Phi, psi and omega in degrees: 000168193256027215311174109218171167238148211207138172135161180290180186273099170132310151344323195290133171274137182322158157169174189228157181270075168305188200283323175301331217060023165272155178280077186272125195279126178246033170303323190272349188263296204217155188286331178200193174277062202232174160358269167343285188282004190247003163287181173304332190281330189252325163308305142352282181314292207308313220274297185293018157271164196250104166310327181267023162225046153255119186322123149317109189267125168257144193047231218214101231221115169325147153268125196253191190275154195297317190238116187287134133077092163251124201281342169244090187287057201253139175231150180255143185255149151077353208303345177250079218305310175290359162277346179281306220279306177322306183288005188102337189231167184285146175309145168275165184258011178214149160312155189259136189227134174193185191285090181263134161279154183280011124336292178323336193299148193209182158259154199313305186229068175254165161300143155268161174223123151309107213278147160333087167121355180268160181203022168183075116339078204235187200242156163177120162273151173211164191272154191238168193211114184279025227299156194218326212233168167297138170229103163207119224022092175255141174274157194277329126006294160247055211267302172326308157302013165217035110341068171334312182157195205211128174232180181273151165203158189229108182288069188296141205240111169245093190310338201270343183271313179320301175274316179228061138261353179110145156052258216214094185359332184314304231299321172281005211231344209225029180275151168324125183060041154270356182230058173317102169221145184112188073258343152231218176224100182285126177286189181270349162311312172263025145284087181320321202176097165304336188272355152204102206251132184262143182207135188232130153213156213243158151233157186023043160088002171267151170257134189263332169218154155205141208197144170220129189320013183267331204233037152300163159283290178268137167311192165284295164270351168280355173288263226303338180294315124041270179308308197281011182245012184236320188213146186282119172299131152253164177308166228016336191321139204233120171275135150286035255291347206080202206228151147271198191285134164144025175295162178283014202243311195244059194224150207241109348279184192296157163218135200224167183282155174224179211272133183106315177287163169208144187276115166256146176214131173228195168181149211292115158112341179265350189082181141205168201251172204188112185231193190244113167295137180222194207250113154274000000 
């Protein structure tokens, strides 16, 4: 299945993507795409309806981020050895781990904004990793089983709040409409290998990365298993797995975004997303 949210911003309503690309509203079934609705028991509900008496979303409706209210925004750094490498550093020998605020959260084809005061913006597309069932200390064997699905995410980036500001990679990761994600939530059932997954992304129609989840450093369970040793995953919580190579920071010399461009991205089975960089 196809999970999304359709609707103005603070406004949106569940719905799901049928076999056609009609939008069907799942509003009368579950209150959003949340917590609630990615257990088993609620994917489960969603999966035995008969889509064609779920009310048919008409014309072309804003899309919001794939998933409401995640109680957790965690991204992984470096997850990609020529992505590491680009950047100046050696693969790490544990995963990198940090913070997006759920402030960032955005839709697929909302604007991103450039923050105040910037001057290097950059792009990474990534695999989003969806939790459905509580992970805490999970063996990597059953990491998966706790999993929801899978979504696009675009980690926008400010390298200069990141790196050279003081303390800790959020500060650069999380200004408003740094975290596009969907345009839905593909469930993990209709993922053949999560480990290969082909992903692209273009700015003003060139391409700047292309990469496939087969040459992570860390796999999908072992992030969550990973992960679950340190802090209990919940339903909705949504990981970034990281980017491959071809970010503006390791591109010769850097080239970073400016107000007028615009980023395209997809990944095989994910959709793709598409945002206008503007001034914030």
């Amino acid at each position: 299945m196809k999970l999304l949210r359709y609707g103005p911003v603070g406004a949106e309503r569940p719905g799901l993507l049928d076999a056609d690309g009609i939008i069907r509203d799942l509003s009368g079934i579950v209150a959003d795409i949340d917590g609630a609705t990615l257990s088993p028991e609620g994917l489960a509900r969603i999966a035995a309806l008969d889509l064609s008496t779920l009310p048919r979303v008409e014309g072309t409706p804003r899309i919001g981020s794939a998933i409401a209210r995640p109680g957790k925004f965690l991204c992984v750094g470096l997850n990609y050895a020529d992505h590491a490498r680009e950047t100046g550093k050696e693969p790490p020998a544990e995963p990198v781990l940090f913070g997006k605020a759920t402030t960032a959260l955005c839709g697929p084809y909302d604007n991103v904004e450039i923050p105040r005061g910037s001057d290097r913006t950059d792009w990474e597309i990534e695999l989003g990793i969806v939790i459905g069932t509580r992970a805490k200390y999970v063996s990597e064997a059953e990491a998966l089983d706790h999993v929801a699905g899978y979504a696009l995410v675009n980690d926008v980036s400010e390298r200069r709040f990141q790196s050279e500001r003081g303390g800790q990679w959020i500060k650069g990761k999380s200004h408003d409409t740094f975290g596009p994600v969907g345009p839905w939530m593909v469930t993990k059932d209709e993922i053949a290998d999560v480990q290969d997954i082909d992903l692209w992304l273009d700015v003003d129609g060139e391409r700047r990365q292309t990469g496939n989840t087969k040459t992570m450093i860390f796999g999908v369970a072992h992030l969550v298993h990973y992960i679950s040793q340190f802090m209990t995953l919940e339903p909705g919580d949504i990981i970034a797995t990281g980017t491959p190579p071809g970010v503006g920071l390791g591109m010769k010399p850097p080239t970073f975004l400016k107000a007028g461009q615009v980023v395209t991205l997809g990944a095989t089975g994910l959709g793709e997303q598409r945002q206008l960089m503007v001034q914030a």
